Amino acid sequence: MGGVINIRTKNPDLAPLLTLNGYGTTDKAANFDFSFSPKAEGFSTLFSGNTHYFNNFLDQNNDNFSDAPNIRRVSLFNKWSFERKDERKFDVAFKYLYEERMGGTSG
């Protein structure tokens, strides 16, 4: 098996100034996303992040093993886009990811 993964990030020039999104589930999971994209003469930037939290032992088939892992995740992303001569651009991006997953038996 082989292939190529092509990840295309949002264009800071086209992103809204501020975006906030959050939700929770009946299984006690919580998620929050945000993005902030200010623009200035000659450059634009996009700073975004995500946090996800789930800490609930689910065992719907009663086999004493967790059906879903407990998750703590924080992800931060920053992309800078600079205008250059001849309508060219220079983009630079950084990402930070912290994730902790736990599963297994209860107790």
PDB file of N, CA and C in Angstrom:
ATOM      1  N   MET A   1       0.845  -1.171   0.000  1.00  0.00           N
ATOM      2  CA  MET A   1       0.000   0.000   0.000  1.00  0.00           C
ATOM      3  C   MET A   1       0.888   1.231   0.000  1.00  0.00           C
ATOM      4  N   GLY A   2       0.524   2.235  -0.769  1.00  0.00           N
ATOM      5  CA  GLY A   2       1.300   3.458  -0.827  1.00  0.00           C
ATOM      6  C   GLY A   2       0.407   4.606  -1.221  1.00  0.00           C
ATOM      7  N   GLY A   3       0.928   5.783  -1.109  1.00  0.00           N
ATOM      8  CA  GLY A   3       0.132   6.940  -1.490  1.00  0.00           C
ATOM      9  C   GLY A   3       0.748   8.225  -1.002  1.00  0.00           C
ATOM     10  N   VAL A   4       0.053   9.294  -1.263  1.00  0.00           N
ATOM     11  CA  VAL A   4       0.492  10.628  -0.888  1.00  0.00           C
ATOM     12  C   VAL A   4      -0.627  11.293  -0.086  1.00  0.00           C
ATOM     13  N   ILE A   5      -0.243  11.958   0.979  1.00  0.00           N
ATOM     14  CA  ILE A   5      -1.199  12.735   1.762  1.00  0.00           C
ATOM     15  C   ILE A   5      -0.915  14.208   1.485  1.00  0.00           C
ATOM     16  N   ASN A   6      -1.900  14.906   0.983  1.00  0.00           N
ATOM     17  CA  ASN A   6      -1.764  16.321   0.659  1.00  0.00           C
ATOM     18  C   ASN A   6      -2.656  17.109   1.618  1.00  0.00           C
ATOM     19  N   ILE A   7      -2.046  17.800   2.565  1.00  0.00           N
ATOM     20  CA  ILE A   7      -2.796  18.576   3.546  1.00  0.00           C
ATOM     21  C   ILE A   7      -2.814  20.027   3.099  1.00  0.00           C
ATOM     22  N   ARG A   8      -4.003  20.554   2.891  1.00  0.00           N
ATOM     23  CA  ARG A   8      -4.150  21.948   2.480  1.00  0.00           C
ATOM     24  C   ARG A   8      -4.806  22.701   3.624  1.00  0.00           C
ATOM     25  N   THR A   9      -4.113  23.680   4.138  1.00  0.00           N
ATOM     26  CA  THR A   9      -4.628  24.469   5.251  1.00  0.00           C
ATOM     27  C   THR A   9      -5.458  25.638   4.719  1.00  0.00           C
ATOM     28  N   LYS A  10      -6.236  26.226   5.604  1.00  0.00           N
ATOM     29  CA  LYS A  10      -7.049  27.384   5.222  1.00  0.00           C
ATOM     30  C   LYS A  10      -6.173  28.546   4.793  1.00  0.00           C
ATOM     31  N   ASN A  11      -6.693  29.315   3.878  1.00  0.00           N
ATOM     32  CA  ASN A  11      -6.021  30.528   3.440  1.00  0.00           C
ATOM     33  C   ASN A  11      -6.371  31.645   4.431  1.00  0.00           C
ATOM     34  N   PRO A  12      -5.384  32.226   5.135  1.00  0.00           N
ATOM     35  CA  PRO A  12      -5.677  33.284   6.105  1.00  0.00           C
ATOM     36  C   PRO A  12      -6.392  34.490   5.492  1.00  0.00           C
ATOM     37  N   ASP A  13      -6.150  34.762   4.197  1.00  0.00           N
ATOM     38  CA  ASP A  13      -6.801  35.901   3.536  1.00  0.00           C
ATOM     39  C   ASP A  13      -8.318  35.718   3.446  1.00  0.00           C
ATOM     40  N   LEU A  14      -8.774  34.469   3.362  1.00  0.00           N
ATOM     41  CA  LEU A  14     -10.192  34.187   3.171  1.00  0.00           C
ATOM     42  C   LEU A  14     -10.919  33.807   4.455  1.00  0.00           C
ATOM     43  N   ALA A  15     -10.195  33.617   5.530  1.00  0.00           N
ATOM     44  CA  ALA A  15     -10.807  33.197   6.796  1.00  0.00           C
ATOM     45  C   ALA A  15     -11.476  34.378   7.497  1.00  0.00           C
ATOM     46  N   PRO A  16     -12.584  34.125   8.210  1.00  0.00           N
ATOM     47  CA  PRO A  16     -13.204  35.209   8.990  1.00  0.00           C
ATOM     48  C   PRO A  16     -12.296  35.640  10.141  1.00  0.00           C
ATOM     49  N   LEU A  17     -12.521  36.842  10.658  1.00  0.00           N
ATOM     50  CA  LEU A  17     -11.686  37.367  11.744  1.00  0.00           C
ATOM     51  C   LEU A  17     -11.715  36.460  12.967  1.00  0.00           C
ATOM     52  N   LEU A  18     -12.893  36.015  13.386  1.00  0.00           N
ATOM     53  CA  LEU A  18     -13.015  35.197  14.592  1.00  0.00           C
ATOM     54  C   LEU A  18     -14.077  34.116  14.391  1.00  0.00           C
ATOM     55  N   THR A  19     -13.753  32.906  14.787  1.00  0.00           N
ATOM     56  CA  THR A  19     -14.696  31.795  14.745  1.00  0.00           C
ATOM     57  C   THR A  19     -14.604  31.043  16.061  1.00  0.00           C
ATOM     58  N   LEU A  20     -15.747  30.739  16.662  1.00  0.00           N
ATOM     59  CA  LEU A  20     -15.817  29.950  17.894  1.00  0.00           C
ATOM     60  C   LEU A  20     -16.855  28.854  17.699  1.00  0.00           C
ATOM     61  N   ASN A  21     -16.548  27.657  18.178  1.00  0.00           N
ATOM     62  CA  ASN A  21     -17.463  26.536  18.055  1.00  0.00           C
ATOM     63  C   ASN A  21     -17.220  25.585  19.225  1.00  0.00           C
ATOM     64  N   GLY A  22     -18.265  25.184  19.894  1.00  0.00           N
ATOM     65  CA  GLY A  22     -18.129  24.235  20.995  1.00  0.00           C
ATOM     66  C   GLY A  22     -19.340  23.332  21.063  1.00  0.00           C
ATOM     67  N   TYR A  23     -19.130  22.144  21.599  1.00  0.00           N
ATOM     68  CA  TYR A  23     -20.260  21.240  21.786  1.00  0.00           C
ATOM     69  C   TYR A  23     -19.937  20.220  22.873  1.00  0.00           C
ATOM     70  N   GLY A  24     -20.977  19.602  23.372  1.00  0.00           N
ATOM     71  CA  GLY A  24     -20.857  18.507  24.326  1.00  0.00           C
ATOM     72  C   GLY A  24     -21.772  17.388  23.882  1.00  0.00           C
ATOM     73  N   THR A  25     -21.522  16.177  24.358  1.00  0.00           N
ATOM     74  CA  THR A  25     -22.344  15.031  23.977  1.00  0.00           C
ATOM     75  C   THR A  25     -22.990  14.417  25.211  1.00  0.00           C
ATOM     76  N   THR A  26     -23.961  13.563  24.980  1.00  0.00           N
ATOM     77  CA  THR A  26     -24.616  12.866  26.091  1.00  0.00           C
ATOM     78  C   THR A  26     -23.678  11.876  26.768  1.00  0.00           C
ATOM     79  N   ASP A  27     -22.582  11.495  26.099  1.00  0.00           N
ATOM     80  CA  ASP A  27     -21.575  10.611  26.705  1.00  0.00           C
ATOM     81  C   ASP A  27     -20.520  11.390  27.477  1.00  0.00           C
ATOM     82  N   LYS A  28     -20.776  12.669  27.708  1.00  0.00           N
ATOM     83  CA  LYS A  28     -19.926  13.550  28.514  1.00  0.00           C
ATOM     84  C   LYS A  28     -18.606  13.917  27.839  1.00  0.00           C
ATOM     85  N   ALA A  29     -18.608  14.026  26.532  1.00  0.00           N
ATOM     86  CA  ALA A  29     -17.445  14.532  25.797  1.00  0.00           C
ATOM     87  C   ALA A  29     -17.642  16.035  25.597  1.00  0.00           C
ATOM     88  N   ALA A  30     -16.548  16.767  25.581  1.00  0.00           N
ATOM     89  CA  ALA A  30     -16.597  18.213  25.363  1.00  0.00           C
ATOM     90  C   ALA A  30     -15.551  18.594  24.321  1.00  0.00           C
ATOM     91  N   ASN A  31     -15.920  19.491  23.414  1.00  0.00           N
ATOM     92  CA  ASN A  31     -15.035  19.913  22.341  1.00  0.00           C
ATOM     93  C   ASN A  31     -15.171  21.422  22.153  1.00  0.00           C
ATOM     94  N   PHE A  32     -14.043  22.107  21.900  1.00  0.00           N
ATOM     95  CA  PHE A  32     -14.057  23.540  21.644  1.00  0.00           C
ATOM     96  C   PHE A  32     -13.047  23.848  20.539  1.00  0.00           C
ATOM     97  N   ASP A  33     -13.491  24.597  19.524  1.00  0.00           N
ATOM     98  CA  ASP A  33     -12.634  25.029  18.420  1.00  0.00           C
ATOM     99  C   ASP A  33     -12.681  26.548  18.325  1.00  0.00           C
ATOM    100  N   PHE A  34     -11.565  27.145  17.920  1.00  0.00           N
ATOM    101  CA  PHE A  34     -11.534  28.593  17.693  1.00  0.00           C
ATOM    102  C   PHE A  34     -10.557  28.903  16.580  1.00  0.00           C
ATOM    103  N   SER A  35     -10.766  30.040  15.948  1.00  0.00           N
ATOM    104  CA  SER A  35      -9.766  30.560  15.014  1.00  0.00           C
ATOM    105  C   SER A  35      -9.821  32.088  15.049  1.00  0.00           C
ATOM    106  N   PHE A  36      -8.672  32.685  14.840  1.00  0.00           N
ATOM    107  CA  PHE A  36      -8.513  34.139  14.837  1.00  0.00           C
ATOM    108  C   PHE A  36      -7.616  34.478  13.661  1.00  0.00           C
ATOM    109  N   SER A  37      -8.082  35.355  12.774  1.00  0.00           N
ATOM    110  CA  SER A  37      -7.342  35.630  11.552  1.00  0.00           C
ATOM    111  C   SER A  37      -7.292  37.130  11.236  1.00  0.00           C
ATOM    112  N   PRO A  38      -6.382  37.864  11.908  1.00  0.00           N
ATOM    113  CA  PRO A  38      -6.238  39.290  11.579  1.00  0.00           C
ATOM    114  C   PRO A  38      -5.457  39.480  10.280  1.00  0.00           C
ATOM    115  N   LYS A  39      -5.744  40.563   9.601  1.00  0.00           N
ATOM    116  CA  LYS A  39      -5.049  40.889   8.357  1.00  0.00           C
ATOM    117  C   LYS A  39      -4.380  42.247   8.489  1.00  0.00           C
ATOM    118  N   ALA A  40      -3.256  42.422   7.804  1.00  0.00           N
ATOM    119  CA  ALA A  40      -2.541  43.695   7.809  1.00  0.00           C
ATOM    120  C   ALA A  40      -1.919  43.892   6.430  1.00  0.00           C
ATOM    121  N   GLU A  41      -1.348  45.043   6.229  1.00  0.00           N
ATOM    122  CA  GLU A  41      -0.705  45.337   4.950  1.00  0.00           C
ATOM    123  C   GLU A  41       0.478  44.395   4.722  1.00  0.00           C
ATOM    124  N   GLY A  42       0.422  43.594   3.681  1.00  0.00           N
ATOM    125  CA  GLY A  42       1.547  42.732   3.315  1.00  0.00           C
ATOM    126  C   GLY A  42       1.538  41.346   3.915  1.00  0.00           C
ATOM    127  N   PHE A  43       0.678  41.076   4.890  1.00  0.00           N
ATOM    128  CA  PHE A  43       0.636  39.727   5.445  1.00  0.00           C
ATOM    129  C   PHE A  43      -0.713  39.454   6.105  1.00  0.00           C
ATOM    130  N   SER A  44      -0.971  38.186   6.317  1.00  0.00           N
ATOM    131  CA  SER A  44      -2.141  37.761   7.080  1.00  0.00           C
ATOM    132  C   SER A  44      -1.732  36.538   7.902  1.00  0.00           C
ATOM    133  N   THR A  45      -2.495  36.263   8.935  1.00  0.00           N
ATOM    134  CA  THR A  45      -2.177  35.128   9.787  1.00  0.00           C
ATOM    135  C   THR A  45      -3.467  34.433  10.212  1.00  0.00           C
ATOM    136  N   LEU A  46      -3.342  33.174  10.534  1.00  0.00           N
ATOM    137  CA  LEU A  46      -4.463  32.386  11.045  1.00  0.00           C
ATOM    138  C   LEU A  46      -3.962  31.614  12.258  1.00  0.00           C
ATOM    139  N   PHE A  47      -4.564  31.887  13.401  1.00  0.00           N
ATOM    140  CA  PHE A  47      -4.234  31.161  14.630  1.00  0.00           C
ATOM    141  C   PHE A  47      -5.487  30.399  15.030  1.00  0.00           C
ATOM    142  N   SER A  48      -5.360  29.090  15.187  1.00  0.00           N
ATOM    143  CA  SER A  48      -6.535  28.289  15.532  1.00  0.00           C
ATOM    144  C   SER A  48      -6.158  27.231  16.551  1.00  0.00           C
ATOM    145  N   GLY A  49      -7.177  26.688  17.178  1.00  0.00           N
ATOM    146  CA  GLY A  49      -6.939  25.661  18.175  1.00  0.00           C
ATOM    147  C   GLY A  49      -8.159  24.798  18.406  1.00  0.00           C
ATOM    148  N   ASN A  50      -7.901  23.676  19.046  1.00  0.00           N
ATOM    149  CA  ASN A  50      -8.949  22.716  19.368  1.00  0.00           C
ATOM    150  C   ASN A  50      -8.594  22.077  20.696  1.00  0.00           C
ATOM    151  N   THR A  51      -9.612  21.875  21.518  1.00  0.00           N
ATOM    152  CA  THR A  51      -9.435  21.081  22.719  1.00  0.00           C
ATOM    153  C   THR A  51     -10.588  20.088  22.792  1.00  0.00           C
ATOM    154  N   HIS A  52     -10.268  18.876  23.168  1.00  0.00           N
ATOM    155  CA  HIS A  52     -11.271  17.819  23.278  1.00  0.00           C
ATOM    156  C   HIS A  52     -11.025  17.080  24.585  1.00  0.00           C
ATOM    157  N   TYR A  53     -12.105  16.825  25.319  1.00  0.00           N
ATOM    158  CA  TYR A  53     -11.992  16.147  26.611  1.00  0.00           C
ATOM    159  C   TYR A  53     -13.095  15.103  26.717  1.00  0.00           C
ATOM    160  N   PHE A  54     -12.709  13.878  27.045  1.00  0.00           N
ATOM    161  CA  PHE A  54     -13.667  12.801  27.289  1.00  0.00           C
ATOM    162  C   PHE A  54     -13.099  11.930  28.403  1.00  0.00           C
ATOM    163  N   ASN A  55     -13.811  11.851  29.520  1.00  0.00           N
ATOM    164  CA  ASN A  55     -13.352  11.064  30.663  1.00  0.00           C
ATOM    165  C   ASN A  55     -14.547  10.313  31.256  1.00  0.00           C
ATOM    166  N   ASN A  56     -15.019   9.326  30.500  1.00  0.00           N
ATOM    167  CA  ASN A  56     -16.192   8.574  30.912  1.00  0.00           C
ATOM    168  C   ASN A  56     -15.998   7.116  30.500  1.00  0.00           C
ATOM    169  N   PHE A  57     -16.045   6.187  31.443  1.00  0.00           N
ATOM    170  CA  PHE A  57     -15.875   4.775  31.130  1.00  0.00           C
ATOM    171  C   PHE A  57     -17.165   4.251  30.497  1.00  0.00           C
ATOM    172  N   LEU A  58     -17.073   3.902  29.206  1.00  0.00           N
ATOM    173  CA  LEU A  58     -18.212   3.345  28.482  1.00  0.00           C
ATOM    174  C   LEU A  58     -18.002   1.853  28.274  1.00  0.00           C
ATOM    175  N   ASP A  59     -18.959   1.045  28.704  1.00  0.00           N
ATOM    176  CA  ASP A  59     -18.897  -0.401  28.509  1.00  0.00           C
ATOM    177  C   ASP A  59     -20.306  -0.889  28.182  1.00  0.00           C
ATOM    178  N   GLN A  60     -20.717  -0.648  26.950  1.00  0.00           N
ATOM    179  CA  GLN A  60     -22.089  -0.951  26.558  1.00  0.00           C
ATOM    180  C   GLN A  60     -22.368  -2.443  26.405  1.00  0.00           C
ATOM    181  N   ASN A  61     -21.334  -3.263  26.189  1.00  0.00           N
ATOM    182  CA  ASN A  61     -21.558  -4.705  26.062  1.00  0.00           C
ATOM    183  C   ASN A  61     -21.172  -5.472  27.331  1.00  0.00           C
ATOM    184  N   ASN A  62     -20.868  -4.752  28.409  1.00  0.00           N
ATOM    185  CA  ASN A  62     -20.585  -5.333  29.735  1.00  0.00           C
ATOM    186  C   ASN A  62     -19.478  -6.388  29.736  1.00  0.00           C
ATOM    187  N   ASP A  63     -18.400  -6.148  28.969  1.00  0.00           N
ATOM    188  CA  ASP A  63     -17.263  -7.072  28.973  1.00  0.00           C
ATOM    189  C   ASP A  63     -16.114  -6.570  29.838  1.00  0.00           C
ATOM    190  N   ASN A  64     -16.344  -5.493  30.604  1.00  0.00           N
ATOM    191  CA  ASN A  64     -15.370  -4.887  31.510  1.00  0.00           C
ATOM    192  C   ASN A  64     -14.187  -4.237  30.781  1.00  0.00           C
ATOM    193  N   PHE A  65     -14.339  -3.965  29.472  1.00  0.00           N
ATOM    194  CA  PHE A  65     -13.337  -3.234  28.701  1.00  0.00           C
ATOM    195  C   PHE A  65     -13.992  -1.971  28.144  1.00  0.00           C
ATOM    196  N   SER A  66     -13.256  -0.903  28.163  1.00  0.00           N
ATOM    197  CA  SER A  66     -13.775   0.378  27.681  1.00  0.00           C
ATOM    198  C   SER A  66     -14.059   0.314  26.184  1.00  0.00           C
ATOM    199  N   ASP A  67     -15.227   0.779  25.780  1.00  0.00           N
ATOM    200  CA  ASP A  67     -15.587   0.815  24.361  1.00  0.00           C
ATOM    201  C   ASP A  67     -15.025   2.052  23.658  1.00  0.00           C
ATOM    202  N   ALA A  68     -14.610   3.048  24.409  1.00  0.00           N
ATOM    203  CA  ALA A  68     -14.036   4.274  23.850  1.00  0.00           C
ATOM    204  C   ALA A  68     -12.938   4.763  24.794  1.00  0.00           C
ATOM    205  N   PRO A  69     -11.807   5.231  24.254  1.00  0.00           N
ATOM    206  CA  PRO A  69     -10.731   5.701  25.127  1.00  0.00           C
ATOM    207  C   PRO A  69     -11.065   7.049  25.757  1.00  0.00           C
ATOM    208  N   ASN A  70     -10.540   7.278  26.940  1.00  0.00           N
ATOM    209  CA  ASN A  70     -10.575   8.611  27.540  1.00  0.00           C
ATOM    210  C   ASN A  70      -9.544   9.459  26.811  1.00  0.00           C
ATOM    211  N   ILE A  71      -9.913  10.683  26.475  1.00  0.00           N
ATOM    212  CA  ILE A  71      -9.046  11.533  25.653  1.00  0.00           C
ATOM    213  C   ILE A  71      -8.919  12.912  26.280  1.00  0.00           C
ATOM    214  N   ARG A  72      -7.695  13.410  26.290  1.00  0.00           N
ATOM    215  CA  ARG A  72      -7.389  14.813  26.577  1.00  0.00           C
ATOM    216  C   ARG A  72      -6.516  15.302  25.437  1.00  0.00           C
ATOM    217  N   ARG A  73      -7.009  16.281  24.692  1.00  0.00           N
ATOM    218  CA  ARG A  73      -6.253  16.739  23.525  1.00  0.00           C
ATOM    219  C   ARG A  73      -6.276  18.262  23.448  1.00  0.00           C
ATOM    220  N   VAL A  74      -5.117  18.827  23.102  1.00  0.00           N
ATOM    221  CA  VAL A  74      -4.980  20.247  22.811  1.00  0.00           C
ATOM    222  C   VAL A  74      -4.183  20.356  21.517  1.00  0.00           C
ATOM    223  N   SER A  75      -4.702  21.100  20.566  1.00  0.00           N
ATOM    224  CA  SER A  75      -4.035  21.296  19.289  1.00  0.00           C
ATOM    225  C   SER A  75      -4.040  22.784  18.968  1.00  0.00           C
ATOM    226  N   LEU A  76      -2.877  23.328  18.626  1.00  0.00           N
ATOM    227  CA  LEU A  76      -2.745  24.739  18.249  1.00  0.00           C
ATOM    228  C   LEU A  76      -2.078  24.817  16.882  1.00  0.00           C
ATOM    229  N   PHE A  77      -2.538  25.747  16.062  1.00  0.00           N
ATOM    230  CA  PHE A  77      -2.021  25.889  14.705  1.00  0.00           C
ATOM    231  C   PHE A  77      -1.865  27.371  14.393  1.00  0.00           C
ATOM    232  N   ASN A  78      -0.759  27.728  13.726  1.00  0.00           N
ATOM    233  CA  ASN A  78      -0.535  29.114  13.313  1.00  0.00           C
ATOM    234  C   ASN A  78       0.065  29.128  11.914  1.00  0.00           C
ATOM    235  N   LYS A  79      -0.565  29.898  11.017  1.00  0.00           N
ATOM    236  CA  LYS A  79      -0.059  30.029   9.646  1.00  0.00           C
ATOM    237  C   LYS A  79       0.097  31.514   9.330  1.00  0.00           C
ATOM    238  N   TRP A  80       1.246  31.859   8.779  1.00  0.00           N
ATOM    239  CA  TRP A  80       1.531  33.221   8.338  1.00  0.00           C
ATOM    240  C   TRP A  80       1.655  33.210   6.815  1.00  0.00           C
ATOM    241  N   SER A  81       1.054  34.172   6.162  1.00  0.00           N
ATOM    242  CA  SER A  81       1.122  34.296   4.718  1.00  0.00           C
ATOM    243  C   SER A  81       1.621  35.700   4.375  1.00  0.00           C
ATOM    244  N   PHE A  82       2.764  35.759   3.693  1.00  0.00           N
ATOM    245  CA  PHE A  82       3.399  37.037   3.349  1.00  0.00           C
ATOM    246  C   PHE A  82       3.325  37.277   1.846  1.00  0.00           C
ATOM    247  N   GLU A  83       2.955  38.490   1.471  1.00  0.00           N
ATOM    248  CA  GLU A  83       2.934  38.860   0.058  1.00  0.00           C
ATOM    249  C   GLU A  83       4.356  39.170  -0.401  1.00  0.00           C
ATOM    250  N   ARG A  84       4.683  38.708  -1.627  1.00  0.00           N
ATOM    251  CA  ARG A  84       5.997  38.955  -2.218  1.00  0.00           C
ATOM    252  C   ARG A  84       5.835  39.643  -3.567  1.00  0.00           C
ATOM    253  N   LYS A  85       6.927  39.918  -4.224  1.00  0.00           N
ATOM    254  CA  LYS A  85       6.897  40.546  -5.542  1.00  0.00           C
ATOM    255  C   LYS A  85       6.213  39.626  -6.551  1.00  0.00           C
ATOM    256  N   ASP A  86       5.692  40.222  -7.603  1.00  0.00           N
ATOM    257  CA  ASP A  86       5.084  39.491  -8.723  1.00  0.00           C
ATOM    258  C   ASP A  86       3.926  38.593  -8.280  1.00  0.00           C
ATOM    259  N   GLU A  87       3.124  39.068  -7.328  1.00  0.00           N
ATOM    260  CA  GLU A  87       1.943  38.349  -6.832  1.00  0.00           C
ATOM    261  C   GLU A  87       2.267  36.945  -6.307  1.00  0.00           C
ATOM    262  N   ARG A  88       3.427  36.788  -5.750  1.00  0.00           N
ATOM    263  CA  ARG A  88       3.833  35.519  -5.142  1.00  0.00           C
ATOM    264  C   ARG A  88       3.621  35.616  -3.636  1.00  0.00           C
ATOM    265  N   LYS A  89       3.532  34.460  -2.991  1.00  0.00           N
ATOM    266  CA  LYS A  89       3.335  34.420  -1.545  1.00  0.00           C
ATOM    267  C   LYS A  89       4.359  33.502  -0.904  1.00  0.00           C
ATOM    268  N   PHE A  90       4.605  33.766   0.356  1.00  0.00           N
ATOM    269  CA  PHE A  90       5.450  32.896   1.186  1.00  0.00           C
ATOM    270  C   PHE A  90       4.621  32.524   2.405  1.00  0.00           C
ATOM    271  N   ASP A  91       4.384  31.234   2.611  1.00  0.00           N
ATOM    272  CA  ASP A  91       3.595  30.746   3.740  1.00  0.00           C
ATOM    273  C   ASP A  91       4.478  29.963   4.698  1.00  0.00           C
ATOM    274  N   VAL A  92       4.226  30.147   5.961  1.00  0.00           N
ATOM    275  CA  VAL A  92       4.916  29.390   7.011  1.00  0.00           C
ATOM    276  C   VAL A  92       3.862  28.955   8.016  1.00  0.00           C
ATOM    277  N   ALA A  93       3.938  27.699   8.480  1.00  0.00           N
ATOM    278  CA  ALA A  93       2.921  27.185   9.405  1.00  0.00           C
ATOM    279  C   ALA A  93       3.584  26.359  10.510  1.00  0.00           C
ATOM    280  N   PHE A  94       2.953  26.403  11.682  1.00  0.00           N
ATOM    281  CA  PHE A  94       3.429  25.652  12.844  1.00  0.00           C
ATOM    282  C   PHE A  94       2.238  24.949  13.489  1.00  0.00           C
ATOM    283  N   LYS A  95       2.480  23.784  14.050  1.00  0.00           N
ATOM    284  CA  LYS A  95       1.418  23.070  14.750  1.00  0.00           C
ATOM    285  C   LYS A  95       1.980  22.448  16.025  1.00  0.00           C
ATOM    286  N   TYR A  96       1.179  22.530  17.088  1.00  0.00           N
ATOM    287  CA  TYR A  96       1.494  21.886  18.364  1.00  0.00           C
ATOM    288  C   TYR A  96       0.334  20.933  18.670  1.00  0.00           C
ATOM    289  N   LEU A  97       0.665  19.724  19.074  1.00  0.00           N
ATOM    290  CA  LEU A  97      -0.368  18.748  19.418  1.00  0.00           C
ATOM    291  C   LEU A  97       0.030  18.016  20.680  1.00  0.00           C
ATOM    292  N   TYR A  98      -0.868  18.004  21.650  1.00  0.00           N
ATOM    293  CA  TYR A  98      -0.710  17.188  22.853  1.00  0.00           C
ATOM    294  C   TYR A  98      -1.955  16.313  22.942  1.00  0.00           C
ATOM    295  N   GLU A  99      -1.746  15.014  23.074  1.00  0.00           N
ATOM    296  CA  GLU A  99      -2.889  14.116  23.203  1.00  0.00           C
ATOM    297  C   GLU A  99      -2.543  12.990  24.157  1.00  0.00           C
ATOM    298  N   GLU A 100      -3.474  12.715  25.027  1.00  0.00           N
ATOM    299  CA  GLU A 100      -3.338  11.615  25.997  1.00  0.00           C
ATOM    300  C   GLU A 100      -4.580  10.747  25.854  1.00  0.00           C
ATOM    301  N   ARG A 101      -4.376   9.460  25.601  1.00  0.00           N
ATOM    302  CA  ARG A 101      -5.494   8.514  25.487  1.00  0.00           C
ATOM    303  C   ARG A 101      -5.276   7.386  26.492  1.00  0.00           C
ATOM    304  N   MET A 102      -6.355   7.042  27.145  1.00  0.00           N
ATOM    305  CA  MET A 102      -6.315   5.939  28.105  1.00  0.00           C
ATOM    306  C   MET A 102      -7.524   5.053  27.853  1.00  0.00           C
ATOM    307  N   GLY A 103      -7.349   3.770  27.975  1.00  0.00           N
ATOM    308  CA  GLY A 103      -8.450   2.826  27.804  1.00  0.00           C
ATOM    309  C   GLY A 103      -8.171   1.579  28.622  1.00  0.00           C
ATOM    310  N   GLY A 104      -8.957   0.567  28.423  1.00  0.00           N
ATOM    311  CA  GLY A 104      -8.718  -0.689  29.124  1.00  0.00           C
ATOM    312  C   GLY A 104      -9.873  -1.055  30.016  1.00  0.00           C
ATOM    313  N   THR A 105      -9.560  -1.643  31.148  1.00  0.00           N
ATOM    314  CA  THR A 105     -10.593  -2.138  32.062  1.00  0.00           C
ATOM    315  C   THR A 105     -10.951  -1.088  33.097  1.00  0.00           C
ATOM    316  N   SER A 106     -12.079  -1.286  33.719  1.00  0.00           N
ATOM    317  CA  SER A 106     -12.465  -0.366  34.822  1.00  0.00           C
ATOM    318  C   SER A 106     -11.786  -0.836  36.076  1.00  0.00           C
ATOM    319  N   GLY A 107     -11.165   0.085  36.741  1.00  0.00           N
ATOM    320  CA  GLY A 107     -10.562  -0.258  38.027  1.00  0.00           C
ATOM    321  C   GLY A 107      -9.211  -0.745  37.965  1.00  0.00           C
TER     322      GLY A 107
END
